[in-house]
PDB file of C-alpha atoms in Angstrom:
ATOM      1  CA  UNK D   1     -19.046  79.066   0.057  1.00 57.00           C
ATOM      2  CA  UNK D   2     -17.016  77.237  -2.558  1.00 58.00           C
ATOM      3  CA  UNK D   3     -16.794  74.208  -0.268  1.00 57.00           C
ATOM      4  CA  UNK D   4     -20.575  74.177   0.159  1.00 52.00           C
ATOM      5  CA  UNK D   5     -21.047  74.430  -3.600  1.00 53.00           C
ATOM      6  CA  UNK D   6     -18.599  71.581  -4.206  1.00 54.00           C
ATOM      7  CA  UNK D   7     -20.399  69.330  -1.707  1.00 57.00           C
ATOM      8  CA  UNK D   8     -23.773  70.205  -3.280  1.00 58.00           C
ATOM      9  CA  UNK D   9     -22.535  69.399  -6.787  1.00 54.00           C
ATOM     10  CA  UNK D  10     -21.025  66.104  -5.578  1.00 53.00           C
ATOM     11  CA  UNK D  11     -24.227  65.114  -3.786  1.00 57.00           C
ATOM     12  CA  UNK D  12     -26.372  66.013  -6.805  1.00 56.00           C
ATOM     13  CA  UNK D  13     -24.182  63.990  -9.152  1.00 56.00           C
ATOM     14  CA  UNK D  14     -24.418  60.951  -6.876  1.00 51.00           C
ATOM     15  CA  UNK D  15     -28.205  61.215  -6.748  1.00 51.00           C
ATOM     16  CA  UNK D  16     -28.491  61.809 -10.492  1.00 52.00           C
ATOM     17  CA  UNK D  17     -26.260  58.867 -11.266  1.00 52.00           C
ATOM     18  CA  UNK D  18     -28.382  56.511  -9.192  1.00 51.00           C
ATOM     19  CA  UNK D  19     -27.064  53.595  -7.267  1.00 49.00           C
ATOM     20  CA  UNK D  20     -25.389  51.020  -9.395  1.00 47.00           C
ATOM     21  CA  UNK D  21     -24.264  47.746  -7.855  1.00 46.00           C
ATOM     22  CA  UNK D  22     -21.413  46.276  -9.787  1.00 45.00           C
ATOM     23  CA  UNK D  23     -20.452  42.641  -9.247  1.00 49.00           C
ATOM     24  CA  UNK D  24     -17.588  41.006 -11.028  1.00 50.00           C
ATOM     25  CA  UNK D  25     -18.070  37.641 -12.630  1.00 52.00           C
ATOM     26  CA  UNK D  26     -17.043  34.895 -10.221  1.00 51.00           C
ATOM     27  CA  UNK D  27     -13.432  33.930 -10.750  1.00 48.00           C
ATOM     28  CA  UNK D  28     -13.169  30.434 -12.200  1.00 51.00           C
ATOM     29  CA  UNK D  29     -10.444  28.782 -10.185  1.00 49.00           C
ATOM     30  CA  UNK D  30     -11.375  25.238 -11.172  1.00 50.00           C
ATOM     31  CA  UNK D  31      -8.045  24.812 -12.913  1.00 52.00           C
ATOM     32  CA  UNK D  32      -6.116  25.856  -9.842  1.00 51.00           C
ATOM     33  CA  UNK D  33      -7.371  23.476  -7.180  1.00 58.00           C
ATOM     34  CA  UNK D  34      -6.361  19.857  -6.926  1.00 66.00           C
ATOM     35  CA  UNK D  35      -8.776  17.709  -8.936  1.00 77.00           C
ATOM     36  CA  UNK D  36      -7.058  14.435  -8.016  1.00 86.00           C
ATOM     37  CA  UNK D  37      -9.692  11.933  -6.846  1.00 89.00           C
ATOM     38  CA  UNK D  38      -9.212  10.775  -3.298  1.00 91.00           C
ATOM     39  CA  UNK D  39      -9.650   7.049  -2.576  1.00 94.00           C
ATOM     40  CA  UNK D  40     -11.189   6.867   0.907  1.00 94.00           C
ATOM     41  CA  UNK D  41     -10.872   3.116   1.036  1.00 95.00           C
ATOM     42  CA  UNK D  42     -10.343   0.092  -1.194  1.00 97.00           C
ATOM     43  CA  UNK D  43     -10.849  -3.441   0.053  1.00 97.00           C
ATOM     44  CA  UNK D  44     -11.400  -6.994  -1.152  1.00 97.00           C
ATOM     45  CA  UNK D  45     -13.893  -9.327   0.554  1.00 97.00           C
ATOM     46  CA  UNK D  46     -12.876 -12.974  -0.058  1.00 97.00           C
ATOM     47  CA  UNK D  47     -15.204 -15.956  -0.358  1.00 95.00           C
ATOM     48  CA  UNK D  48     -16.399 -17.265   2.988  1.00 94.00           C
ATOM     49  CA  UNK D  49     -13.984 -19.839   4.389  1.00 94.00           C
ATOM     50  CA  UNK D  50     -11.031 -18.836   2.180  1.00 95.00           C
ATOM     51  CA  UNK D  51      -7.643 -18.832   3.915  1.00 95.00           C
ATOM     52  CA  UNK D  52      -4.321 -17.586   2.598  1.00 93.00           C
ATOM     53  CA  UNK D  53      -0.852 -19.062   3.028  1.00 92.00           C
ATOM     54  CA  UNK D  54       0.887 -15.660   2.851  1.00 93.00           C
ATOM     55  CA  UNK D  55       0.533 -13.587   5.995  1.00 95.00           C
ATOM     56  CA  UNK D  56      -1.713 -10.551   5.475  1.00 94.00           C
ATOM     57  CA  UNK D  57      -2.792 -11.492   1.938  1.00 97.00           C
ATOM     58  CA  UNK D  58      -6.470 -11.678   1.056  1.00 97.00           C
ATOM     59  CA  UNK D  59      -7.176 -15.040  -0.591  1.00 98.00           C
ATOM     60  CA  UNK D  60      -8.731 -15.149  -4.057  1.00 98.00           C
ATOM     61  CA  UNK D  61      -9.646 -18.714  -4.881  1.00 97.00           C
ATOM     62  CA  UNK D  62     -11.671 -20.345  -7.666  1.00 97.00           C
ATOM     63  CA  UNK D  63     -12.493 -23.278  -5.383  1.00 96.00           C
ATOM     64  CA  UNK D  64     -14.993 -21.533  -3.064  1.00 96.00           C
ATOM     65  CA  UNK D  65     -18.219 -19.753  -4.010  1.00 96.00           C
ATOM     66  CA  UNK D  66     -17.528 -20.388  -7.732  1.00 95.00           C
ATOM     67  CA  UNK D  67     -14.508 -18.069  -7.505  1.00 96.00           C
ATOM     68  CA  UNK D  68     -16.618 -15.037  -6.557  1.00 97.00           C
ATOM     69  CA  UNK D  69     -15.264 -12.299  -4.309  1.00 97.00           C
ATOM     70  CA  UNK D  70     -16.165  -8.667  -3.828  1.00 97.00           C
ATOM     71  CA  UNK D  71     -14.261  -5.393  -4.237  1.00 96.00           C
ATOM     72  CA  UNK D  72     -15.378  -2.222  -2.491  1.00 96.00           C
ATOM     73  CA  UNK D  73     -14.149   1.325  -2.739  1.00 94.00           C
ATOM     74  CA  UNK D  74     -15.133   4.895  -2.101  1.00 93.00           C
ATOM     75  CA  UNK D  75     -13.921   7.854  -4.146  1.00 88.00           C
ATOM     76  CA  UNK D  76     -14.183  11.561  -3.425  1.00 87.00           C
ATOM     77  CA  UNK D  77     -13.673  13.954  -6.303  1.00 81.00           C
ATOM     78  CA  UNK D  78     -14.882  16.551  -8.768  1.00 77.00           C
ATOM     79  CA  UNK D  79     -16.436  15.881 -12.154  1.00 75.00           C
ATOM     80  CA  UNK D  80     -16.097  12.619 -14.050  1.00 79.00           C
ATOM     81  CA  UNK D  81     -13.735  10.000 -12.657  1.00 84.00           C
ATOM     82  CA  UNK D  82     -12.510   6.956 -14.520  1.00 85.00           C
ATOM     83  CA  UNK D  83     -11.415   3.907 -12.589  1.00 89.00           C
ATOM     84  CA  UNK D  84      -9.092   1.068 -13.575  1.00 91.00           C
ATOM     85  CA  UNK D  85      -8.488  -2.200 -11.742  1.00 94.00           C
ATOM     86  CA  UNK D  86      -5.106  -3.878 -12.216  1.00 94.00           C
ATOM     87  CA  UNK D  87      -3.276  -6.984 -11.059  1.00 94.00           C
ATOM     88  CA  UNK D  88       0.410  -6.389 -10.374  1.00 92.00           C
ATOM     89  CA  UNK D  89       3.486  -7.845  -8.693  1.00 89.00           C
ATOM     90  CA  UNK D  90       3.950  -4.584  -6.795  1.00 88.00           C
ATOM     91  CA  UNK D  91       1.784  -1.706  -5.623  1.00 89.00           C
ATOM     92  CA  UNK D  92       2.624   0.716  -8.472  1.00 84.00           C
ATOM     93  CA  UNK D  93       0.988   1.221 -11.860  1.00 83.00           C
ATOM     94  CA  UNK D  94       2.695   2.095 -15.140  1.00 73.00           C
ATOM     95  CA  UNK D  95       5.019   5.092 -15.016  1.00 65.00           C
ATOM     96  CA  UNK D  96       4.770   5.125 -11.207  1.00 61.00           C
ATOM     97  CA  UNK D  97       6.307   1.627 -11.159  1.00 59.00           C
ATOM     98  CA  UNK D  98       9.984   1.960 -10.191  1.00 57.00           C
ATOM     99  CA  UNK D  99      10.704  -1.638 -11.201  1.00 57.00           C
ATOM    100  CA  UNK D 100       9.127  -1.394 -14.674  1.00 52.00           C
ATOM    101  CA  UNK D 101       7.045  -4.532 -14.192  1.00 62.00           C
ATOM    102  CA  UNK D 102       3.971  -5.197 -16.298  1.00 74.00           C
ATOM    103  CA  UNK D 103       0.564  -4.506 -14.847  1.00 85.00           C
ATOM    104  CA  UNK D 104      -2.494  -6.368 -16.106  1.00 87.00           C
ATOM    105  CA  UNK D 105      -5.606  -4.223 -16.662  1.00 87.00           C
ATOM    106  CA  UNK D 106      -8.691  -6.087 -15.453  1.00 89.00           C
ATOM    107  CA  UNK D 107     -11.484  -3.520 -15.636  1.00 89.00           C
ATOM    108  CA  UNK D 108     -12.041   0.051 -16.848  1.00 84.00           C
ATOM    109  CA  UNK D 109     -15.140   2.008 -15.862  1.00 78.00           C
ATOM    110  CA  UNK D 110     -16.494   5.483 -15.252  1.00 70.00           C
ATOM    111  CA  UNK D 111     -17.315   6.069 -11.616  1.00 58.00           C
ATOM    112  CA  UNK D 112     -19.623   9.061 -12.006  1.00 54.00           C
ATOM    113  CA  UNK D 113     -23.185   8.470 -13.072  1.00 48.00           C
ATOM    114  CA  UNK D 114     -23.309  11.903 -14.723  1.00 49.00           C
ATOM    115  CA  UNK D 115     -20.099  12.291 -16.696  1.00 48.00           C
ATOM    116  CA  UNK D 116     -20.548  16.020 -17.273  1.00 51.00           C
ATOM    117  CA  UNK D 117     -21.117  17.261 -13.746  1.00 53.00           C
ATOM    118  CA  UNK D 118     -18.449  19.491 -12.288  1.00 57.00           C
ATOM    119  CA  UNK D 119     -19.354  19.342  -8.621  1.00 65.00           C
ATOM    120  CA  UNK D 120     -17.889  17.517  -5.658  1.00 68.00           C
ATOM    121  CA  UNK D 121     -19.260  14.023  -5.144  1.00 72.00           C
ATOM    122  CA  UNK D 122     -18.587  10.782  -3.316  1.00 78.00           C
ATOM    123  CA  UNK D 123     -19.035   7.467  -5.137  1.00 81.00           C
ATOM    124  CA  UNK D 124     -19.240   4.201  -3.212  1.00 87.00           C
ATOM    125  CA  UNK D 125     -18.890   1.087  -5.363  1.00 89.00           C
ATOM    126  CA  UNK D 126     -19.455  -2.586  -4.558  1.00 93.00           C
ATOM    127  CA  UNK D 127     -18.371  -4.793  -7.441  1.00 94.00           C
ATOM    128  CA  UNK D 128     -18.539  -8.564  -7.715  1.00 96.00           C
ATOM    129  CA  UNK D 129     -15.459 -10.174  -9.232  1.00 96.00           C
ATOM    130  CA  UNK D 130     -14.686 -13.760 -10.201  1.00 96.00           C
ATOM    131  CA  UNK D 131     -11.507 -15.822 -10.557  1.00 97.00           C
ATOM    132  CA  UNK D 132     -11.921 -19.101 -12.458  1.00 96.00           C
ATOM    133  CA  UNK D 133      -9.864 -22.292 -12.592  1.00 95.00           C
ATOM    134  CA  UNK D 134      -8.880 -21.200 -16.148  1.00 95.00           C
ATOM    135  CA  UNK D 135      -7.107 -18.165 -14.596  1.00 95.00           C
ATOM    136  CA  UNK D 136      -9.672 -15.708 -15.940  1.00 96.00           C
ATOM    137  CA  UNK D 137     -10.291 -12.725 -13.684  1.00 96.00           C
ATOM    138  CA  UNK D 138     -13.357 -10.576 -14.266  1.00 95.00           C
ATOM    139  CA  UNK D 139     -15.138  -7.820 -12.389  1.00 93.00           C
ATOM    140  CA  UNK D 140     -18.718  -6.837 -13.104  1.00 90.00           C
ATOM    141  CA  UNK D 141     -21.120  -8.663 -15.395  1.00 88.00           C
ATOM    142  CA  UNK D 142     -19.533 -10.856 -18.069  1.00 85.00           C
ATOM    143  CA  UNK D 143     -20.559  -9.680 -21.552  1.00 86.00           C
ATOM    144  CA  UNK D 144     -19.121  -8.787 -24.949  1.00 85.00           C
ATOM    145  CA  UNK D 145     -17.456  -5.613 -23.629  1.00 81.00           C
ATOM    146  CA  UNK D 146     -16.271  -7.312 -20.427  1.00 83.00           C
ATOM    147  CA  UNK D 147     -15.209 -10.898 -21.235  1.00 88.00           C
ATOM    148  CA  UNK D 148     -12.717 -11.162 -18.354  1.00 92.00           C
ATOM    149  CA  UNK D 149      -8.913 -11.200 -18.514  1.00 93.00           C
ATOM    150  CA  UNK D 150      -6.660 -14.240 -18.711  1.00 94.00           C
ATOM    151  CA  UNK D 151      -3.972 -13.587 -16.082  1.00 93.00           C
ATOM    152  CA  UNK D 152      -1.974 -16.786 -16.776  1.00 91.00           C
ATOM    153  CA  UNK D 153       1.178 -14.801 -17.756  1.00 86.00           C
ATOM    154  CA  UNK D 154       0.985 -13.038 -14.390  1.00 89.00           C
ATOM    155  CA  UNK D 155       0.589 -16.320 -12.493  1.00 91.00           C
ATOM    156  CA  UNK D 156       4.020 -17.917 -12.673  1.00 86.00           C
ATOM    157  CA  UNK D 157       3.052 -20.190  -9.765  1.00 90.00           C
ATOM    158  CA  UNK D 158       0.089 -20.974  -7.513  1.00 92.00           C
ATOM    159  CA  UNK D 159      -0.417 -19.756  -4.900  1.00 94.00           C
ATOM    160  CA  UNK D 160       0.810 -16.402  -6.183  1.00 94.00           C
ATOM    161  CA  UNK D 161       0.881 -13.220  -4.148  1.00 95.00           C
ATOM    162  CA  UNK D 162       0.515  -9.831  -5.731  1.00 95.00           C
ATOM    163  CA  UNK D 163      -1.618  -6.734  -5.603  1.00 96.00           C
ATOM    164  CA  UNK D 164      -5.045  -5.748  -6.820  1.00 96.00           C
ATOM    165  CA  UNK D 165      -4.670  -2.039  -7.625  1.00 95.00           C
ATOM    166  CA  UNK D 166      -7.396   0.575  -7.928  1.00 95.00           C
ATOM    167  CA  UNK D 167      -6.437   3.639  -9.953  1.00 93.00           C
ATOM    168  CA  UNK D 168      -8.804   6.622 -10.043  1.00 91.00           C
ATOM    169  CA  UNK D 169      -8.195   9.509 -12.450  1.00 89.00           C
ATOM    170  CA  UNK D 170      -9.963  12.815 -12.947  1.00 84.00           C
ATOM    171  CA  UNK D 171     -11.573  12.730 -16.389  1.00 76.00           C
ATOM    172  CA  UNK D 172     -10.526  16.282 -17.221  1.00 72.00           C
ATOM    173  CA  UNK D 173      -6.960  16.629 -15.944  1.00 70.00           C
ATOM    174  CA  UNK D 174      -5.852  12.990 -15.725  1.00 77.00           C
ATOM    175  CA  UNK D 175      -4.616  13.554 -12.168  1.00 87.00           C
ATOM    176  CA  UNK D 176      -4.615  10.076 -10.597  1.00 90.00           C
ATOM    177  CA  UNK D 177      -4.411   8.368  -7.246  1.00 92.00           C
ATOM    178  CA  UNK D 178      -3.934   4.676  -6.510  1.00 93.00           C
ATOM    179  CA  UNK D 179      -4.650   2.246  -3.722  1.00 96.00           C
ATOM    180  CA  UNK D 180      -3.664  -1.416  -3.509  1.00 96.00           C
ATOM    181  CA  UNK D 181      -4.673  -4.555  -1.654  1.00 97.00           C
ATOM    182  CA  UNK D 182      -2.251  -7.431  -1.025  1.00 98.00           C
ATOM    183  CA  UNK D 183      -3.858 -10.615  -2.401  1.00 98.00           C
ATOM    184  CA  UNK D 184      -3.024 -14.272  -2.928  1.00 97.00           C
ATOM    185  CA  UNK D 185      -4.315 -16.119  -6.003  1.00 97.00           C
ATOM    186  CA  UNK D 186      -4.823 -19.828  -5.287  1.00 95.00           C
TER     187      UNK D 186
END
């Protein structure tokens, strides 16, 4: 009898309490997964007819197509990504550079169109660049904020081989990845 009474009381309390569905707030693990942008590819398309002396180097010459060439890349990542283009003697940038050589910053830009989004996205970029006979290298439209960069100190001889480096960093955590292309300035 006591067991039947206990079951009745338990059943009545469950019915009186109603059914409540409790859901915890979703756990924000955004700080725990890798936010480093991934560079799917980075390439340089030279002017038509350009040939390099150095084996495997992509020629960048001011003497064909008014010095114009194209850079292309694709980035996968979360949130805002900032991108830097460098010219270097080696394939490393800044603190990653084991030889401590100077890198020349050519272009800085934000890759995301919406800088405040926090979702996964893929950005594909085609950017026109130009190398002039005055040793000025520019990418994107020339204007007040983007006048081009004189790379004469980098060019200790012509032709000069080096690397065009793409560095992509997450705008929130500054986790970065790099990719480089072996080039020859003529």
